[in-house]
């Protein structure tokens, strides 16, 4: 939805409204992500029972731990997705590919490979690598957002700068 909202306002040359929408969506997603993280952390034991067969209840604690670790990456994932939507809206379509490639190939896989090489990584390495990669890609996304988006001229049209 952020892509449509931003692109319509950018197309109408209402850059301030486009920027205000992005800021509003960042705030909304941050609050919702925190609420979801808190709620899911609390109800993780109950949610875990949905994924564990009755004859495998010894796995329940492991499933609960992995859910709790993974859920802390939701804010990074959501905010990076917003940044990708904004880039698409202003025609910077290569940046979302780079950002999402970094999430998996640039961060997550190397973390798993290094963890397996340095120590005997167990079932926790996948949720830990997800958590770390989602939050690292958030930092990269914000860096690119502040470097590449000029809300005075988000399309980079030299004719508008006269």
N, CA, C and O of each residue as an XYZ file, in Angstrom:
648
protein
N       0.821     -1.193      0.000
C       0.000      0.000      0.000
C       0.869      1.262      0.000
O       0.483      2.275     -0.583
N       2.029      1.210      0.644
C       2.879      2.402      0.702
C       3.344      2.794     -0.696
O       3.474      3.982     -0.991
N       3.593      1.824     -1.550
C       4.041      2.119     -2.907
C       2.987      2.932     -3.647
O       3.314      3.929     -4.291
N       1.742      2.523     -3.562
C       0.660      3.242     -4.247
C       0.466      4.637     -3.670
O       0.324      5.606     -4.416
N       0.460      4.741     -2.344
C       0.236      6.051     -1.724
C       1.341      7.040     -2.094
O       1.069      8.199     -2.407
N       2.583      6.570     -2.055
C       3.709      7.456     -2.351
C       3.732      7.792     -3.844
O       3.911      8.953     -4.212
N       3.554      6.788     -4.707
C       3.652      7.052     -6.144
C       2.553      7.994     -6.632
O       2.805      8.832     -7.498
N       1.340      7.872     -6.092
C       0.268      8.800     -6.492
C       0.596     10.230     -6.083
O       0.379     11.166     -6.852
N       1.114     10.394     -4.884
C       1.449     11.744     -4.429
C       2.679     12.302     -5.123
O       2.747     13.502     -5.392
N       3.642     11.457     -5.414
C       4.814     11.912     -6.164
C       4.387     12.287     -7.580
O       4.833     13.300     -8.120
N       3.516     11.464     -8.184
C       3.009     11.776     -9.530
C       2.250     13.090     -9.563
O       2.283     13.801    -10.567
N       1.573     13.416     -8.488
C       0.835     14.680     -8.387
C       1.735     15.822     -7.910
O       1.274     16.942     -7.689
N       3.025     15.519     -7.757
C       4.041     16.474     -7.292
C       3.727     17.012     -5.897
O       4.102     18.134     -5.556
N       3.044     16.213     -5.107
C       2.754     16.562     -3.727
C       3.759     15.821     -2.845
O       3.404     14.883     -2.132
N       5.008     16.254     -2.907
C       6.109     15.559     -2.251
C       6.010     15.591     -0.728
O       6.365     14.623     -0.055
N       5.530     16.699     -0.197
C       5.399     16.788      1.256
C       4.417     15.740      1.768
O       4.679     15.081      2.773
N       3.304     15.588      1.090
C       2.321     14.585      1.524
C       2.887     13.175      1.394
O       2.638     12.325      2.248
N       3.644     12.925      0.336
C       4.269     11.610      0.159
C       5.214     11.322      1.317
O       5.193     10.233      1.891
N       6.040     12.301      1.655
C       6.983     12.123      2.765
C       6.230     11.941      4.082
O       6.589     11.083      4.889
N       5.192     12.744      4.300
C       4.402     12.624      5.531
C       3.777     11.235      5.651
O       3.704     10.677      6.746
N       3.326     10.676      4.526
C       2.743      9.334      4.546
C       3.789      8.290      4.933
O       3.508      7.366      5.696
N       4.980      8.449      4.402
C       6.057      7.509      4.722
C       6.370      7.580      6.221
O       6.494      6.545      6.875
N       6.494      8.767      6.756
C       6.774      8.931      8.190
C       5.643      8.324      9.018
O       5.894      7.628     10.002
N       4.400      8.588      8.616
C       3.250      8.035      9.338
C       3.276      6.507      9.315
O       3.055      5.862     10.340
N       3.546      5.933      8.143
C       3.568      4.471      8.026
C       4.709      3.883      8.845
O       4.537      2.833      9.463
N       5.878      4.538      8.867
C       6.976      4.062      9.715
C       6.545      4.041     11.181
O       6.799      3.067     11.889
N       5.904      5.097     11.629
C       5.448      5.160     13.026
C       4.413      4.069     13.304
O       4.494      3.372     14.316
N       3.447      3.926     12.406
C       2.396      2.920     12.573
C       2.975      1.518     12.619
O       2.618      0.724     13.489
N       3.866      1.210     11.689
C       4.463     -0.127     11.641
C       5.341     -0.382     12.860
O       5.386     -1.505     13.363
N       6.031      0.631     13.334
C       6.851      0.467     14.532
C       5.979      0.116     15.729
O       6.293     -0.814     16.472
N       4.898      0.843     15.923
C       3.998      0.562     17.050
C       3.388     -0.831     16.899
O       3.387     -1.614     17.849
N       2.869     -1.143     15.709
C       2.258     -2.459     15.501
C       3.271     -3.585     15.664
O       2.945     -4.636     16.215
N       4.488     -3.376     15.191
C       5.528     -4.406     15.330
C       5.860     -4.660     16.789
O       6.043     -5.807     17.196
N       5.937     -3.604     17.571
C       6.218     -3.765     19.002
C       5.074     -4.509     19.684
O       5.308     -5.398     20.502
N       3.843     -4.147     19.347
C       2.685     -4.833     19.938
C       2.681     -6.307     19.557
O       2.491     -7.175     20.409
N       2.892     -6.586     18.273
C       2.906     -7.984     17.815
C       4.044     -8.750     18.480
O       3.863     -9.897     18.887
N       5.203     -8.132     18.592
C       6.338     -8.792     19.226
C       6.033     -9.133     20.680
O       6.309    -10.246     21.127
N       5.474     -8.194     21.412
C       5.146     -8.440     22.821
C       4.092     -9.540     22.935
O       4.250    -10.478     23.717
N       3.027     -9.422     22.161
C       1.947    -10.416     22.233
C       2.452    -11.795     21.836
O       2.179    -12.775     22.529
N       3.185    -11.885     20.730
C       3.674    -13.181     20.269
C       4.694    -13.785     21.235
O       4.761    -15.005     21.383
N       5.481    -12.942     21.886
C       6.419    -13.448     22.879
C       5.671    -14.057     24.062
O       6.068    -15.092     24.597
N       4.598    -13.410     24.456
C       3.808    -13.912     25.582
C       3.066    -15.195     25.225
O       3.030    -16.136     26.017
N       2.475    -15.233     24.030
C       1.654    -16.402     23.672
C       2.423    -17.461     22.891
O       1.821    -18.406     22.381
N       3.736    -17.320     22.789
C       4.544    -18.289     22.040
C       4.330    -19.733     22.495
O       4.230    -20.616     21.644
N       4.255    -20.009     23.791
C       4.024    -21.401     24.196
C       2.706    -21.971     23.653
O       2.639    -23.134     23.257
N       1.679    -21.145     23.641
C       0.384    -21.599     23.125
C       0.469    -21.783     21.604
O      -0.016    -22.775     21.061
N       1.087    -20.820     20.935
C       1.240    -20.912     19.471
C       2.074    -22.134     19.089
O       1.820    -22.766     18.063
N       3.046    -22.459     19.895
C       3.917    -23.598     19.594
C       3.152    -24.903     19.531
O       3.502    -25.797     18.760
N       2.123    -25.017     20.326
C       1.341    -26.261     20.326
C       0.653    -26.491     18.982
O       0.294    -27.623     18.659
N       0.466    -25.434     18.200
C      -0.140    -25.580     16.873
C       0.802    -26.256     15.880
O       0.358    -26.819     14.880
N       2.099    -26.199     16.159
C       3.095    -26.698     15.222
C       3.765    -27.995     15.656
O       4.610    -28.529     14.937
N       3.400    -28.495     16.811
C       4.043    -29.695     17.336
C       2.984    -30.788     17.499
O       1.943    -30.585     18.125
N       3.279    -31.942     16.922
C       2.368    -33.079     17.049
C       2.379    -33.593     18.490
O       3.351    -33.420     19.225
N       1.284    -34.222     18.865
C       1.154    -34.707     20.242
C       2.224    -35.724     20.613
O       2.607    -35.825     21.778
N       2.709    -36.477     19.631
C       3.733    -37.479     19.923
C       5.145    -36.884     19.924
O       6.121    -37.613     20.101
N       5.258    -35.566     19.728
C       6.570    -34.902     19.711
C       6.618    -33.718     20.684
O       7.269    -32.713     20.400
N       5.958    -33.825     21.786
C       5.876    -32.722     22.739
C       7.229    -32.320     23.325
O       7.369    -31.228     23.875
N       8.221    -33.201     23.209
C       9.553    -32.839     23.699
C      10.154    -31.696     22.878
O      11.109    -31.055     23.318
N       9.599    -31.436     21.686
C      10.075    -30.341     20.838
C       9.428    -28.995     21.178
O       9.838    -27.959     20.656
N       8.443    -29.013     22.033
C       7.665    -27.811     22.324
C       8.532    -26.650     22.807
O       8.352    -25.522     22.350
N       9.455    -26.900     23.707
C      10.321    -25.828     24.213
C      11.212    -25.253     23.113
O      11.427    -24.043     23.051
N      11.725    -26.124     22.249
C      12.581    -25.659     21.156
C      11.795    -24.797     20.171
O      12.292    -23.770     19.709
N      10.586    -25.208     19.854
C       9.741    -24.437     18.935
C       9.415    -23.074     19.549
O       9.436    -22.059     18.853
N       9.120    -23.051     20.827
C       8.808    -21.796     21.516
C      10.003    -20.847     21.489
O       9.846    -19.654     21.229
N      11.177    -21.368     21.754
C      12.392    -20.536     21.741
C      12.645    -19.975     20.341
O      12.953    -18.792     20.197
N      12.519    -20.807     19.317
C      12.767    -20.316     17.953
C      11.748    -19.260     17.553
O      12.095    -18.295     16.872
N      10.504    -19.427     17.963
C       9.485    -18.399     17.665
C       9.826    -17.085     18.352
O       9.713    -16.016     17.751
N      10.236    -17.164     19.588
C      10.552    -15.940     20.329
C      11.754    -15.214     19.741
O      11.783    -13.983     19.718
N      12.727    -15.947     19.273
C      13.898    -15.314     18.657
C      13.506    -14.665     17.334
O      13.838    -13.508     17.079
N      12.805    -15.410     16.505
C      12.449    -14.934     15.167
C      11.567    -13.701     15.215
O      11.733    -12.797     14.396
N      10.638    -13.640     16.150
C       9.673    -12.542     16.189
C      10.349    -11.193     16.423
O       9.797    -10.159     16.045
N      11.530    -11.184     17.036
C      12.219     -9.916     17.270
C      12.803     -9.315     15.992
O      13.307     -8.192     16.010
N      12.740    -10.042     14.904
C      13.180     -9.509     13.614
C      12.070     -8.864     12.815
O      12.306     -8.367     11.714
N      10.847     -8.864     13.359
C       9.704     -8.360     12.600
C       9.825     -6.870     12.295
O       9.482     -6.446     11.191
N      10.297     -6.075     13.230
C      10.412     -4.634     12.995
C      11.392     -4.350     11.867
O      11.103     -3.546     10.981
N      12.543     -5.000     11.893
C      13.524     -4.809     10.827
C      12.976     -5.205      9.474
O      13.176     -4.500      8.485
N      12.286     -6.331      9.427
C      11.708     -6.805      8.167
C      10.651     -5.831      7.652
O      10.651     -5.479      6.472
N       9.758     -5.399      8.530
C       8.665     -4.514      8.111
C       9.167     -3.149      7.647
O       8.732     -2.646      6.611
N      10.070     -2.555      8.399
C      10.577     -1.235      8.010
C      11.402     -1.294      6.732
O      11.334     -0.379      5.912
N      12.180     -2.356      6.550
C      12.926     -2.513      5.301
C      11.966     -2.692      4.131
O      12.239     -2.212      3.031
N      10.857     -3.370      4.352
C       9.852     -3.539      3.295
C       9.215     -2.212      2.924
O       8.922     -1.969      1.754
N       8.999     -1.352      3.910
C       8.463     -0.021      3.630
C       9.446      0.763      2.762
O       9.049      1.389      1.779
N      10.715      0.728      3.125
C      11.736      1.430      2.343
C      11.749      0.904      0.909
O      11.853      1.686     -0.036
N      11.646     -0.403      0.741
C      11.617     -0.989     -0.610
C      10.407     -0.477     -1.387
O      10.513     -0.179     -2.576
N       9.256     -0.376     -0.717
C       8.061      0.149     -1.370
C       8.224      1.590     -1.798
O       7.752      1.980     -2.865
N       8.887      2.382     -0.975
C       9.137      3.785     -1.320
C      10.072      3.863     -2.519
O       9.851      4.670     -3.422
N      11.106      3.042     -2.540
C      12.020      3.044     -3.684
C      11.295      2.687     -4.981
O      11.538      3.304     -6.018
N      10.423      1.711     -4.926
C       9.651      1.343     -6.117
C       8.764      2.509     -6.535
O       8.637      2.799     -7.725
N       8.156      3.172     -5.570
C       7.241      4.280     -5.861
C       7.931      5.436     -6.572
O       7.306      6.134     -7.370
N       9.206      5.641     -6.293
C       9.925      6.754     -6.930
C      10.825      6.278     -8.068
O      11.683      7.023     -8.541
N      10.628      5.040     -8.501
C      11.339      4.542     -9.670
C      12.744      4.036     -9.430
O      13.480      3.803    -10.389
N      13.140      3.857     -8.187
C      14.473      3.327     -7.873
C      14.334      1.823     -7.626
O      14.526      1.335     -6.512
N      13.994      1.109     -8.696
C      13.584     -0.294     -8.568
C      14.735     -1.273     -8.352
O      14.493     -2.418     -7.968
N      15.959     -0.864     -8.585
C      17.089     -1.770     -8.347
C      17.413     -1.882     -6.851
O      17.912     -2.911     -6.394
N      17.131     -0.837     -6.112
C      17.475     -0.850     -4.690
C      16.719     -1.913     -3.890
O      17.333     -2.551     -3.033
N      15.419     -2.141     -4.120
C      14.759     -3.228     -3.392
C      15.362     -4.602     -3.685
O      15.410     -5.465     -2.809
N      15.816     -4.797     -4.907
C      16.464     -6.070     -5.252
C      17.755     -6.218     -4.454
O      18.050     -7.289     -3.925
N      18.510     -5.146     -4.375
C      19.763     -5.164     -3.606
C      19.473     -5.409     -2.123
O      20.121     -6.239     -1.485
N      18.501     -4.685     -1.587
C      18.166     -4.814     -0.165
C      17.735     -6.237      0.163
O      18.227     -6.828      1.124
N      16.829     -6.788     -0.623
C      16.337     -8.140     -0.334
C      17.380     -9.206     -0.635
O      17.385    -10.258      0.003
N      18.255     -8.954     -1.587
C      19.372     -9.868     -1.827
C      20.332     -9.870     -0.650
O      20.834    -10.919     -0.245
N      20.584     -8.680     -0.103
C      21.460     -8.583      1.071
C      20.896     -9.350      2.258
O      21.641     -9.976      3.011
N      19.575     -9.298      2.423
C      18.944     -9.962      3.560
C      19.291    -11.451      3.574
O      19.645    -12.001      4.617
N      19.190    -12.090      2.425
C      19.407    -13.531      2.362
C      20.869    -13.867      2.046
O      21.545    -14.531      2.831
N      21.339    -13.406      0.904
C      22.667    -13.806      0.425
C      23.787    -13.048      1.123
O      24.845    -13.614      1.398
N      23.560    -11.770      1.411
C      24.609    -10.957      2.009
C      24.768    -11.124      3.506
O      25.871    -11.000      4.039
N      23.662    -11.406      4.184
C      23.721    -11.498      5.645
C      23.367    -12.888      6.185
O      24.158    -13.499      6.903
N      22.179    -13.382      5.836
C      21.693    -14.615      6.481
C      22.570    -15.823      6.161
O      23.004    -16.521      7.077
N      22.838    -16.085      4.886
C      23.662    -17.250      4.527
C      25.058    -17.173      5.132
O      25.523    -18.159      5.704
N      25.745    -16.033      5.027
C      27.077    -15.965      5.653
C      27.042    -16.210      7.163
O      27.946    -16.843      7.709
N      26.011    -15.715      7.834
C      25.911    -15.950      9.276
C      25.800    -17.446      9.548
O      26.462    -17.970     10.443
N      24.970    -18.125      8.781
C      24.798    -19.574      8.959
C      26.099    -20.309      8.650
O      26.498    -21.204      9.396
N      26.757    -19.941      7.566
C      28.008    -20.606      7.173
C      29.098    -20.375      8.209
O      29.800    -21.310      8.594
N      29.242    -19.131      8.663
C      30.273    -18.814      9.662
C      29.974    -19.523     10.987
O      30.876    -20.074     11.618
N      28.714    -19.506     11.400
C      28.349    -20.170     12.654
C      28.631    -21.666     12.590
O      29.099    -22.257     13.563
N      28.347    -22.274     11.449
C      28.625    -23.704     11.302
C      30.121    -23.991     11.266
O      30.565    -25.042     11.728
N      30.898    -23.062     10.718
C      32.342    -23.256     10.635
C      33.025    -23.055     11.993
O      33.976    -23.763     12.325
N      32.534    -22.085     12.776
C      33.184    -21.752     14.039
C      32.782    -22.645     15.204
O      33.589    -22.932     16.088
N      31.546    -23.074     15.196
C      31.082    -23.941     16.278
C      29.959    -24.819     15.755
O      29.430    -24.597     14.666
N      29.617    -25.784     16.522
C      28.573    -26.713     16.127
C      27.214    -26.034     16.261
O      26.556    -26.125     17.297
N      26.810    -25.350     15.189
C      25.545    -24.618     15.217
C      24.384    -25.603     15.282
O      24.372    -26.620     14.589
N      23.422    -25.283     16.117
C      22.270    -26.158     16.273
C      21.040    -25.531     15.635
O      21.156    -24.632     14.803
N      19.889    -25.995     16.017
C      18.626    -25.525     15.444
C      18.397    -24.027     15.643
O      17.572    -23.442     14.941
N      19.096    -23.399     16.570
C      18.889    -21.978     16.840
C      19.531    -21.057     15.804
O      19.204    -19.872     15.749
N      20.429    -21.581     14.991
C      21.135    -20.702     14.056
C      20.202    -20.097     13.012
O      20.427    -18.969     12.573
N      19.169    -20.815     12.607
C      18.246    -20.268     11.609
C      17.468    -19.075     12.169
O      17.473    -18.016     11.542
N      16.804    -19.196     13.316
C      16.109    -17.997     13.827
C      17.062    -16.868     14.209
O      16.723    -15.695     14.051
N      18.244    -17.205     14.708
C      19.215    -16.162     15.054
C      19.692    -15.444     13.797
O      19.804    -14.218     13.791
N      19.972    -16.187     12.741
C      20.411    -15.550     11.497
C      19.289    -14.721     10.879
O      19.548    -13.691     10.256
N      18.043    -15.166     11.048
C      16.897    -14.387     10.566
C      16.790    -13.073     11.325
O      16.605    -12.014     10.723
N      16.904    -13.143     12.629
C      16.858    -11.950     13.473
C      17.961    -10.970     13.093
O      17.697     -9.786     12.882
N      19.176    -11.451     13.007
C      20.312    -10.582     12.706
C      20.200     -9.999     11.299
O      20.395     -8.799     11.109
N      19.889    -10.837     10.315
C      19.830    -10.348      8.937
C      18.699     -9.343      8.740
O      18.871     -8.365      8.012
N      17.551     -9.562      9.368
C      16.449     -8.605      9.246
C      16.817     -7.254      9.830
O      16.449     -6.217      9.278
N      17.537     -7.255     10.936
C      17.888     -5.987     11.561
C      19.084     -5.314     10.881
O      19.164     -4.086     10.854
N      19.999     -6.093     10.339
C      21.090     -5.493      9.555
C      20.554     -4.859      8.275
O      20.989     -3.776      7.884
N      19.611     -5.532      7.626
C      19.057     -4.985      6.395
C      18.231     -3.731      6.694
O      18.091     -2.864      5.831
N      17.691     -3.630      7.891
C      17.003     -2.398      8.292
C      17.994     -1.234      8.298
O      17.686     -0.154      7.794
N      19.170     -1.448      8.861
C      20.187     -0.391      8.886
C      20.605      0.017      7.482
O      20.730      1.205      7.184
N      20.821     -0.970      6.623
C      21.188     -0.684      5.233
C      20.058      0.067      4.531
O      20.305      1.021      3.793
N      18.830     -0.363      4.760
C      17.669      0.277      4.132
C      17.557      1.739      4.535
O      17.355      2.614      3.693
N      17.690      1.995      5.831
C      17.604      3.382      6.288
C      18.748      4.221      5.733
O      18.552      5.378      5.361
N      19.937      3.640      5.678
C      21.066      4.366      5.094
C      20.752      4.749      3.650
O      20.925      5.904      3.261
N      20.290      3.782      2.856
C      19.962      4.055      1.456
C      18.795      5.032      1.328
O      18.791      5.894      0.448
N      17.821      4.895      2.199
C      16.661      5.792      2.167
C      17.110      7.240      2.352
O      16.735      8.113      1.569
N      17.908      7.493      3.379
C      18.331      8.868      3.657
C      19.347      9.373      2.629
O      19.468     10.579      2.415
N      20.064      8.463      2.003
C      21.040      8.859      0.987
C      20.397      9.079     -0.381
O      20.810      9.975     -1.117
N      19.395      8.278     -0.730
C      18.861      8.275     -2.092
C      17.557      9.032     -2.293
O      17.210      9.357     -3.428
N      16.823      9.322     -1.216
C      15.534      9.994     -1.376
C      15.663     11.454     -0.968
O      15.962     11.765      0.185
N      15.437     12.338     -1.916
C      15.384     13.773     -1.668
C      13.921     14.179     -1.841
O      13.421     14.223     -2.965
N      13.250     14.470     -0.766
C      11.820     14.744     -0.847
C      11.507     16.079     -1.506
O      10.338     16.378     -1.752
N      12.514     16.885     -1.796
C      12.281     18.089     -2.602
C      12.123     17.722     -4.071
O      11.474     18.435     -4.836
N      12.722     16.604     -4.455
C      12.633     16.108     -5.832
C      12.908     14.603     -5.821
O      13.986     14.177     -6.233
N      11.950     13.790     -5.356
C      12.202     12.354     -5.185
C      12.468     11.584     -6.471
O      13.049     10.500     -6.429
N      12.058     12.117     -7.599
C      12.306     11.429     -8.868
C      13.662     11.804     -9.470
O      14.113     11.183    -10.432
N      14.298     12.808     -8.904
C      15.604     13.236     -9.415
C      15.490     13.884    -10.776
O      16.364     13.705    -11.624
N      14.427     14.635    -10.997
C      14.174     15.278    -12.291
C      14.884     16.622    -12.326
O      14.495     17.539    -11.603
N      15.915     16.758    -13.147
C      16.681     18.019    -13.171
C      15.843     19.212    -13.625
O      16.165     20.345    -13.267
N      14.777     18.998    -14.401
C      13.944     20.101    -14.867
C      13.202     20.778    -13.722
O      12.909     21.972    -13.784
N      12.899     20.014    -12.678
C      12.170     20.571    -11.548
C      13.055     21.415    -10.648
O      12.550     22.189     -9.835
N      14.349     21.279    -10.780
C      15.275     22.001     -9.888
C      15.582     23.408    -10.382
O      16.366     24.117     -9.752
N      14.992     23.825    -11.481
C      15.281     25.174    -12.025
C      14.516     26.234    -11.284
O      14.635     27.417    -11.603
